Structures are given as structure tokens and as C-alpha cells.
Amino acid sequence: MVSVGVVSSRKLMRKALCSFLLDLPLGGGVIISFDVDTFGDAYERLTFSKPQLLLIDCEGMAECLSYLHRIRELSPSTRCLLLTQNADEEFEERAVRNGAWGLITKGDDPELLEHVLERVLNGEMWFSRETLGKAIQALVRRRHPEESVLDRLTAREGEVTALLARGLQNREIAQTLVLSENTIRKYTETIYRKLGVNSRLEAALVYHKRT
């Protein structure tokens, strides 16, 4: 079962999202951990409930981004997916840098939302490669190199990390290395643990800093 939280100031939106989520076959079914109308309520729930996914209706875009750091502090394992009416390239880049796992517009098809949820659960970020690339470069410029941890990886894990850092998704990495997508997913989980990171972006950052 997959646990999901929903944050939206609009009750109709919250209830529609919850109804949609409960009908999805993700991980054998979905459990709604909570649906709340403010980030203050979300913080309170996150102190004892750690959903795997958190859907955030970014009606106030700037405010939405400002809360992502606090959410990560309370529940590092929770992956945030932003729902927006529209978002420009700058907003996407800021969303990546603040810790979001993906962004989808409200005008997209419900089938796309289901697809994105599956990808995020599998450890993939849902942003354009251009956005991820720019965010990585911005972080590289801001941080000083730390002691290398890449030596902790096996040769195969190193190959997966290099492809991941180029912006390839699990399916593309699997095709390149002639492995199953499930095998790549297991590799990425091991890579995250060895590198001490929680996302593809952070793994890519470590790679680019040390190569």
C-alpha cells in the first residue's frame, strides 16, 4: 500500500484528488494519510504520519516553494509532487532546488498524473532534463567539493550513477545497460544509501562534484 497526503486550500480539489488516488492500483492500493487545507496542518500531521507521497496544490506558488524545506526536515522520506495552474522555467528550477520531486499542471490528463506518481514512487524526478541540468549546475557552483564517496560504489553502480547524472530515467538506463527496470531501481536505492542522499538530483550532484 502507498500512503499519500494532500494539501490544498480548496476542499473540492482535495476531495477530488483523494477520490482519484483511492482508485489507483499503486503498490496494491492507496491510503490517504491526511488531506488538509494549510501547511500548518500538514506540519502537524507530518510529525506522526510520514506519507510516501505528498501532493501539494500550489495555488500560491511562491508560498508553496517556501514550505518545501520544512517538509523535508519533518519527513525526509516524503516525496513532494507539486500541482500548478501553470509554471515557468524559473519556477521549475526553484522547485527542484527546494526539494520537490516533480511538477505537473492541472490541465494535464489524469493518466499523466498516475504515470508521474508511479515514476516518483520508483525514485525518479519529474522535471525536464533542462531544468534538472540547470539546477545541478547551480548547486555545484554553490557548494564546495566534499570527500569523495564514489569509491563506495561498485563498477556497475558507478555506471548507473553516471547515466543517472546525465538525466536518464530508470527505463532509459535499463535499456542502455541491457538490464531490467526493476534491477535499475534496486541499484538506485543502493546508490542513494551509499552516497547518503535521498534523490536523483542529490546523487547527480555528488557525481558531478567528484568527476
PDB file of C-alpha atoms in Angstrom:
ATOM      1  CA  MET A   1       0.000   0.000   0.000  1.00  0.00           C
ATOM      2  CA  VAL A   2       1.114   3.544  -0.761  1.00  0.00           C
ATOM      3  CA  SER A   3       0.491   6.319   1.769  1.00  0.00           C
ATOM      4  CA  VAL A   4      -0.316   9.762   0.343  1.00  0.00           C
ATOM      5  CA  GLY A   5      -1.003  13.169   1.883  1.00  0.00           C
ATOM      6  CA  VAL A   6      -2.837  16.008   0.132  1.00  0.00           C
ATOM      7  CA  VAL A   7      -2.528  19.754   0.780  1.00  0.00           C
ATOM      8  CA  SER A   8      -4.934  22.188  -0.891  1.00  0.00           C
ATOM      9  CA  SER A   9      -6.771  25.259   0.343  1.00  0.00           C
ATOM     10  CA  ARG A  10      -9.755  24.230  -1.788  1.00  0.00           C
ATOM     11  CA  LYS A  11     -11.922  21.495  -0.328  1.00  0.00           C
ATOM     12  CA  LEU A  12     -13.306  20.408  -3.694  1.00  0.00           C
ATOM     13  CA  MET A  13      -9.782  19.939  -5.062  1.00  0.00           C
ATOM     14  CA  ARG A  14      -8.729  17.924  -2.008  1.00  0.00           C
ATOM     15  CA  LYS A  15     -11.731  15.621  -2.196  1.00  0.00           C
ATOM     16  CA  ALA A  16     -11.348  15.144  -5.957  1.00  0.00           C
ATOM     17  CA  LEU A  17      -7.667  14.244  -5.555  1.00  0.00           C
ATOM     18  CA  CYS A  18      -8.411  11.837  -2.713  1.00  0.00           C
ATOM     19  CA  SER A  19     -11.134  10.120  -4.742  1.00  0.00           C
ATOM     20  CA  PHE A  20      -8.808   9.839  -7.727  1.00  0.00           C
ATOM     21  CA  LEU A  21      -5.937   8.476  -5.625  1.00  0.00           C
ATOM     22  CA  LEU A  22      -8.047   5.845  -3.877  1.00  0.00           C
ATOM     23  CA  ASP A  23      -8.974   4.346  -7.254  1.00  0.00           C
ATOM     24  CA  LEU A  24      -5.340   3.906  -8.314  1.00  0.00           C
ATOM     25  CA  PRO A  25      -3.646   0.477  -8.148  1.00  0.00           C
ATOM     26  CA  LEU A  26      -0.318   1.952  -6.994  1.00  0.00           C
ATOM     27  CA  GLY A  27       1.571  -0.506  -4.805  1.00  0.00           C
ATOM     28  CA  GLY A  28      -1.558  -2.580  -4.315  1.00  0.00           C
ATOM     29  CA  GLY A  29      -3.659   0.406  -3.309  1.00  0.00           C
ATOM     30  CA  VAL A  30      -3.531   3.874  -1.784  1.00  0.00           C
ATOM     31  CA  ILE A  31      -4.071   5.024   1.796  1.00  0.00           C
ATOM     32  CA  ILE A  32      -4.813   8.719   2.365  1.00  0.00           C
ATOM     33  CA  SER A  33      -2.686   9.653   5.377  1.00  0.00           C
ATOM     34  CA  PHE A  34      -4.308  13.065   5.567  1.00  0.00           C
ATOM     35  CA  ASP A  35      -5.919  15.809   3.489  1.00  0.00           C
ATOM     36  CA  VAL A  36      -5.554  19.306   4.894  1.00  0.00           C
ATOM     37  CA  ASP A  37      -6.073  22.885   3.762  1.00  0.00           C
ATOM     38  CA  THR A  38      -2.987  24.588   5.233  1.00  0.00           C
ATOM     39  CA  PHE A  39       0.720  23.873   5.539  1.00  0.00           C
ATOM     40  CA  GLY A  40       0.413  24.397   9.287  1.00  0.00           C
ATOM     41  CA  ASP A  41      -1.969  21.428   9.473  1.00  0.00           C
ATOM     42  CA  ALA A  42       0.344  19.455   7.190  1.00  0.00           C
ATOM     43  CA  TYR A  43       3.299  20.061   9.535  1.00  0.00           C
ATOM     44  CA  GLU A  44       1.270  18.815  12.478  1.00  0.00           C
ATOM     45  CA  ARG A  45       0.283  15.633  10.634  1.00  0.00           C
ATOM     46  CA  LEU A  46       3.833  15.052   9.374  1.00  0.00           C
ATOM     47  CA  THR A  47       5.140  14.860  12.924  1.00  0.00           C
ATOM     48  CA  PHE A  48       3.461  11.473  13.344  1.00  0.00           C
ATOM     49  CA  SER A  49       2.460  10.477   9.813  1.00  0.00           C
ATOM     50  CA  LYS A  50       5.178  10.067   7.182  1.00  0.00           C
ATOM     51  CA  PRO A  51       3.409   9.531   3.829  1.00  0.00           C
ATOM     52  CA  GLN A  52       5.456   8.292   0.915  1.00  0.00           C
ATOM     53  CA  LEU A  53       3.995  10.991  -1.313  1.00  0.00           C
ATOM     54  CA  LEU A  54       2.664  14.469  -0.631  1.00  0.00           C
ATOM     55  CA  LEU A  55       0.564  16.199  -3.320  1.00  0.00           C
ATOM     56  CA  ILE A  56       0.622  19.970  -2.944  1.00  0.00           C
ATOM     57  CA  ASP A  57      -1.813  22.251  -4.736  1.00  0.00           C
ATOM     58  CA  CYS A  58       0.375  25.313  -5.381  1.00  0.00           C
ATOM     59  CA  GLU A  59      -2.357  27.896  -5.616  1.00  0.00           C
ATOM     60  CA  GLY A  60       0.076  30.429  -4.135  1.00  0.00           C
ATOM     61  CA  MET A  61       3.256  29.486  -5.993  1.00  0.00           C
ATOM     62  CA  ALA A  62       5.852  31.459  -4.010  1.00  0.00           C
ATOM     63  CA  GLU A  63       4.366  30.334  -0.691  1.00  0.00           C
ATOM     64  CA  CYS A  64       4.345  26.730  -1.864  1.00  0.00           C
ATOM     65  CA  LEU A  65       8.085  26.700  -2.540  1.00  0.00           C
ATOM     66  CA  SER A  66       8.922  28.313   0.772  1.00  0.00           C
ATOM     67  CA  TYR A  67       7.407  25.376   2.687  1.00  0.00           C
ATOM     68  CA  LEU A  68       9.306  22.554   0.970  1.00  0.00           C
ATOM     69  CA  HIS A  69      12.402  22.784   3.186  1.00  0.00           C
ATOM     70  CA  ARG A  70      10.311  22.466   6.340  1.00  0.00           C
ATOM     71  CA  ILE A  71       8.509  19.441   4.933  1.00  0.00           C
ATOM     72  CA  ARG A  72      11.850  17.743   4.208  1.00  0.00           C
ATOM     73  CA  GLU A  73      13.014  18.448   7.772  1.00  0.00           C
ATOM     74  CA  LEU A  74       9.896  16.857   9.259  1.00  0.00           C
ATOM     75  CA  SER A  75       9.755  13.877   6.907  1.00  0.00           C
ATOM     76  CA  PRO A  76      12.851  13.381   4.685  1.00  0.00           C
ATOM     77  CA  SER A  77      11.384  10.222   3.155  1.00  0.00           C
ATOM     78  CA  THR A  78       8.257  12.007   1.876  1.00  0.00           C
ATOM     79  CA  ARG A  79       8.392  12.904  -1.827  1.00  0.00           C
ATOM     80  CA  CYS A  80       6.573  16.106  -2.769  1.00  0.00           C
ATOM     81  CA  LEU A  81       4.747  16.451  -6.077  1.00  0.00           C
ATOM     82  CA  LEU A  82       3.513  19.936  -6.975  1.00  0.00           C
ATOM     83  CA  LEU A  83       0.261  20.645  -8.824  1.00  0.00           C
ATOM     84  CA  THR A  84       0.170  24.052 -10.517  1.00  0.00           C
ATOM     85  CA  GLN A  85      -2.090  26.005 -12.815  1.00  0.00           C
ATOM     86  CA  ASN A  86       0.971  26.985 -14.821  1.00  0.00           C
ATOM     87  CA  ALA A  87       4.680  27.201 -14.122  1.00  0.00           C
ATOM     88  CA  ASP A  88       7.524  28.832 -15.995  1.00  0.00           C
ATOM     89  CA  GLU A  89      11.094  27.561 -16.245  1.00  0.00           C
ATOM     90  CA  GLU A  90      12.282  29.658 -13.314  1.00  0.00           C
ATOM     91  CA  PHE A  91       9.603  28.227 -11.033  1.00  0.00           C
ATOM     92  CA  GLU A  92      10.544  24.685 -12.067  1.00  0.00           C
ATOM     93  CA  GLU A  93      14.207  25.302 -11.290  1.00  0.00           C
ATOM     94  CA  ARG A  94      13.344  26.745  -7.876  1.00  0.00           C
ATOM     95  CA  ALA A  95      11.076  23.765  -7.177  1.00  0.00           C
ATOM     96  CA  VAL A  96      13.948  21.357  -7.887  1.00  0.00           C
ATOM     97  CA  ARG A  97      16.383  23.297  -5.722  1.00  0.00           C
ATOM     98  CA  ASN A  98      13.896  23.399  -2.852  1.00  0.00           C
ATOM     99  CA  GLY A  99      13.421  19.634  -2.845  1.00  0.00           C
ATOM    100  CA  ALA A 100      10.328  18.877  -4.930  1.00  0.00           C
ATOM    101  CA  TRP A 101      10.301  15.543  -6.748  1.00  0.00           C
ATOM    102  CA  GLY A 102       8.080  16.620  -9.611  1.00  0.00           C
ATOM    103  CA  LEU A 103       5.656  19.113 -11.050  1.00  0.00           C
ATOM    104  CA  ILE A 104       2.502  18.631 -13.084  1.00  0.00           C
ATOM    105  CA  THR A 105      -0.016  21.202 -14.320  1.00  0.00           C
ATOM    106  CA  LYS A 106      -3.705  20.915 -13.531  1.00  0.00           C
ATOM    107  CA  GLY A 107      -4.570  20.898 -17.215  1.00  0.00           C
ATOM    108  CA  ASP A 108      -2.741  17.603 -17.791  1.00  0.00           C
ATOM    109  CA  ASP A 109      -4.621  14.349 -18.283  1.00  0.00           C
ATOM    110  CA  PRO A 110      -5.356  12.220 -15.172  1.00  0.00           C
ATOM    111  CA  GLU A 111      -3.458   9.363 -16.864  1.00  0.00           C
ATOM    112  CA  LEU A 112      -0.320  11.508 -16.800  1.00  0.00           C
ATOM    113  CA  LEU A 113      -0.730  12.156 -13.076  1.00  0.00           C
ATOM    114  CA  GLU A 114      -0.960   8.408 -12.468  1.00  0.00           C
ATOM    115  CA  HIS A 115       2.168   7.874 -14.580  1.00  0.00           C
ATOM    116  CA  VAL A 116       4.064  10.602 -12.707  1.00  0.00           C
ATOM    117  CA  LEU A 117       3.072   9.163  -9.332  1.00  0.00           C
ATOM    118  CA  GLU A 118       4.426   5.771 -10.372  1.00  0.00           C
ATOM    119  CA  ARG A 119       7.690   7.327 -11.544  1.00  0.00           C
ATOM    120  CA  VAL A 120       8.178   9.328  -8.375  1.00  0.00           C
ATOM    121  CA  LEU A 121       7.491   6.241  -6.248  1.00  0.00           C
ATOM    122  CA  ASN A 122      10.167   4.450  -8.292  1.00  0.00           C
ATOM    123  CA  GLY A 123      12.686   7.115  -7.330  1.00  0.00           C
ATOM    124  CA  GLU A 124      12.533   9.263 -10.461  1.00  0.00           C
ATOM    125  CA  MET A 125      12.067  13.029 -10.611  1.00  0.00           C
ATOM    126  CA  TRP A 126       9.505  14.514 -12.990  1.00  0.00           C
ATOM    127  CA  PHE A 127      11.078  17.632 -14.469  1.00  0.00           C
ATOM    128  CA  SER A 128      12.564  18.379 -17.855  1.00  0.00           C
ATOM    129  CA  ARG A 129      16.212  17.427 -18.345  1.00  0.00           C
ATOM    130  CA  GLU A 130      17.000  21.076 -18.985  1.00  0.00           C
ATOM    131  CA  THR A 131      15.547  22.070 -15.620  1.00  0.00           C
ATOM    132  CA  LEU A 132      17.409  19.314 -13.760  1.00  0.00           C
ATOM    133  CA  GLY A 133      20.654  20.157 -15.529  1.00  0.00           C
ATOM    134  CA  LYS A 134      20.452  23.836 -14.611  1.00  0.00           C
ATOM    135  CA  ALA A 135      19.563  23.031 -11.011  1.00  0.00           C
ATOM    136  CA  ILE A 136      22.517  20.677 -10.702  1.00  0.00           C
ATOM    137  CA  GLN A 137      24.912  23.257 -12.099  1.00  0.00           C
ATOM    138  CA  ALA A 138      23.560  25.893  -9.716  1.00  0.00           C
ATOM    139  CA  LEU A 139      24.143  23.612  -6.749  1.00  0.00           C
ATOM    140  CA  VAL A 140      27.633  22.714  -7.950  1.00  0.00           C
ATOM    141  CA  ARG A 141      28.556  26.406  -8.110  1.00  0.00           C
ATOM    142  CA  ARG A 142      27.247  26.991  -4.593  1.00  0.00           C
ATOM    143  CA  ARG A 143      28.883  24.065  -2.801  1.00  0.00           C
ATOM    144  CA  HIS A 144      32.488  23.110  -2.173  1.00  0.00           C
ATOM    145  CA  PRO A 145      33.598  19.570  -3.004  1.00  0.00           C
ATOM    146  CA  GLU A 146      33.449  17.160  -0.117  1.00  0.00           C
ATOM    147  CA  GLU A 147      35.424  13.999   0.405  1.00  0.00           C
ATOM    148  CA  SER A 148      34.624  11.607  -2.428  1.00  0.00           C
ATOM    149  CA  VAL A 149      32.161   8.849  -1.674  1.00  0.00           C
ATOM    150  CA  LEU A 150      32.066   7.464  -5.211  1.00  0.00           C
ATOM    151  CA  ASP A 151      34.664   4.850  -4.279  1.00  0.00           C
ATOM    152  CA  ARG A 152      31.968   3.183  -2.203  1.00  0.00           C
ATOM    153  CA  LEU A 153      30.168   2.190  -5.401  1.00  0.00           C
ATOM    154  CA  THR A 154      30.760  -0.981  -7.375  1.00  0.00           C
ATOM    155  CA  ALA A 155      31.670  -0.691 -11.054  1.00  0.00           C
ATOM    156  CA  ARG A 156      28.074  -1.326 -12.102  1.00  0.00           C
ATOM    157  CA  GLU A 157      26.710   1.137  -9.543  1.00  0.00           C
ATOM    158  CA  GLY A 158      29.161   3.683 -10.915  1.00  0.00           C
ATOM    159  CA  GLU A 159      27.804   3.135 -14.427  1.00  0.00           C
ATOM    160  CA  VAL A 160      24.234   3.605 -13.212  1.00  0.00           C
ATOM    161  CA  THR A 161      25.213   6.766 -11.328  1.00  0.00           C
ATOM    162  CA  ALA A 162      26.937   8.232 -14.396  1.00  0.00           C
ATOM    163  CA  LEU A 163      23.842   7.665 -16.545  1.00  0.00           C
ATOM    164  CA  LEU A 164      21.573   8.968 -13.788  1.00  0.00           C
ATOM    165  CA  ALA A 165      23.696  12.129 -13.601  1.00  0.00           C
ATOM    166  CA  ARG A 166      23.140  12.669 -17.334  1.00  0.00           C
ATOM    167  CA  GLY A 167      19.411  12.904 -16.649  1.00  0.00           C
ATOM    168  CA  LEU A 168      18.404   9.438 -17.882  1.00  0.00           C
ATOM    169  CA  GLN A 169      15.387   7.841 -16.254  1.00  0.00           C
ATOM    170  CA  ASN A 170      15.342   4.240 -14.974  1.00  0.00           C
ATOM    171  CA  ARG A 171      13.835   2.854 -18.170  1.00  0.00           C
ATOM    172  CA  GLU A 172      16.492   4.527 -20.325  1.00  0.00           C
ATOM    173  CA  ILE A 173      19.297   3.347 -18.036  1.00  0.00           C
ATOM    174  CA  ALA A 174      17.913  -0.194 -18.191  1.00  0.00           C
ATOM    175  CA  GLN A 175      17.892  -0.082 -21.997  1.00  0.00           C
ATOM    176  CA  THR A 176      21.442   1.291 -22.129  1.00  0.00           C
ATOM    177  CA  LEU A 177      22.869  -1.343 -19.779  1.00  0.00           C
ATOM    178  CA  VAL A 178      20.599  -4.161 -21.033  1.00  0.00           C
ATOM    179  CA  LEU A 179      19.126  -4.760 -17.594  1.00  0.00           C
ATOM    180  CA  SER A 180      15.579  -4.827 -16.240  1.00  0.00           C
ATOM    181  CA  GLU A 181      13.981  -1.648 -14.948  1.00  0.00           C
ATOM    182  CA  ASN A 182      13.431  -3.342 -11.588  1.00  0.00           C
ATOM    183  CA  THR A 183      17.159  -4.093 -11.356  1.00  0.00           C
ATOM    184  CA  ILE A 184      17.976  -0.450 -12.032  1.00  0.00           C
ATOM    185  CA  ARG A 185      15.520   0.637  -9.357  1.00  0.00           C
ATOM    186  CA  LYS A 186      17.304  -1.604  -6.832  1.00  0.00           C
ATOM    187  CA  TYR A 187      20.658  -0.187  -7.929  1.00  0.00           C
ATOM    188  CA  THR A 188      19.446   3.387  -7.390  1.00  0.00           C
ATOM    189  CA  GLU A 189      18.212   2.546  -3.894  1.00  0.00           C
ATOM    190  CA  THR A 190      21.645   1.104  -3.049  1.00  0.00           C
ATOM    191  CA  ILE A 191      23.381   4.129  -4.595  1.00  0.00           C
ATOM    192  CA  TYR A 192      21.285   6.543  -2.523  1.00  0.00           C
ATOM    193  CA  ARG A 193      22.176   4.647   0.644  1.00  0.00           C
ATOM    194  CA  LYS A 194      25.900   4.520  -0.112  1.00  0.00           C
ATOM    195  CA  LEU A 195      26.098   8.173  -1.102  1.00  0.00           C
ATOM    196  CA  GLY A 196      23.916   9.324   1.800  1.00  0.00           C
ATOM    197  CA  VAL A 197      21.370  11.057  -0.439  1.00  0.00           C
ATOM    198  CA  ASN A 198      17.588  10.957  -0.874  1.00  0.00           C
ATOM    199  CA  SER A 199      17.038  11.810  -4.529  1.00  0.00           C
ATOM    200  CA  ARG A 200      18.362  11.566  -8.087  1.00  0.00           C
ATOM    201  CA  LEU A 201      19.283  15.242  -8.020  1.00  0.00           C
ATOM    202  CA  GLU A 202      21.450  14.832  -4.917  1.00  0.00           C
ATOM    203  CA  ALA A 203      23.113  11.724  -6.365  1.00  0.00           C
ATOM    204  CA  ALA A 204      23.824  13.580  -9.594  1.00  0.00           C
ATOM    205  CA  LEU A 205      25.261  16.487  -7.616  1.00  0.00           C
ATOM    206  CA  VAL A 206      27.667  14.193  -5.754  1.00  0.00           C
ATOM    207  CA  TYR A 207      28.728  12.659  -9.075  1.00  0.00           C
ATOM    208  CA  HIS A 208      29.332  15.999 -10.812  1.00  0.00           C
ATOM    209  CA  LYS A 209      31.287  17.352  -7.836  1.00  0.00           C
ATOM    210  CA  ARG A 210      33.721  14.434  -7.899  1.00  0.00           C
ATOM    211  CA  THR A 211      34.242  13.938 -11.670  1.00  0.00           C
TER     212      THR A 211
END
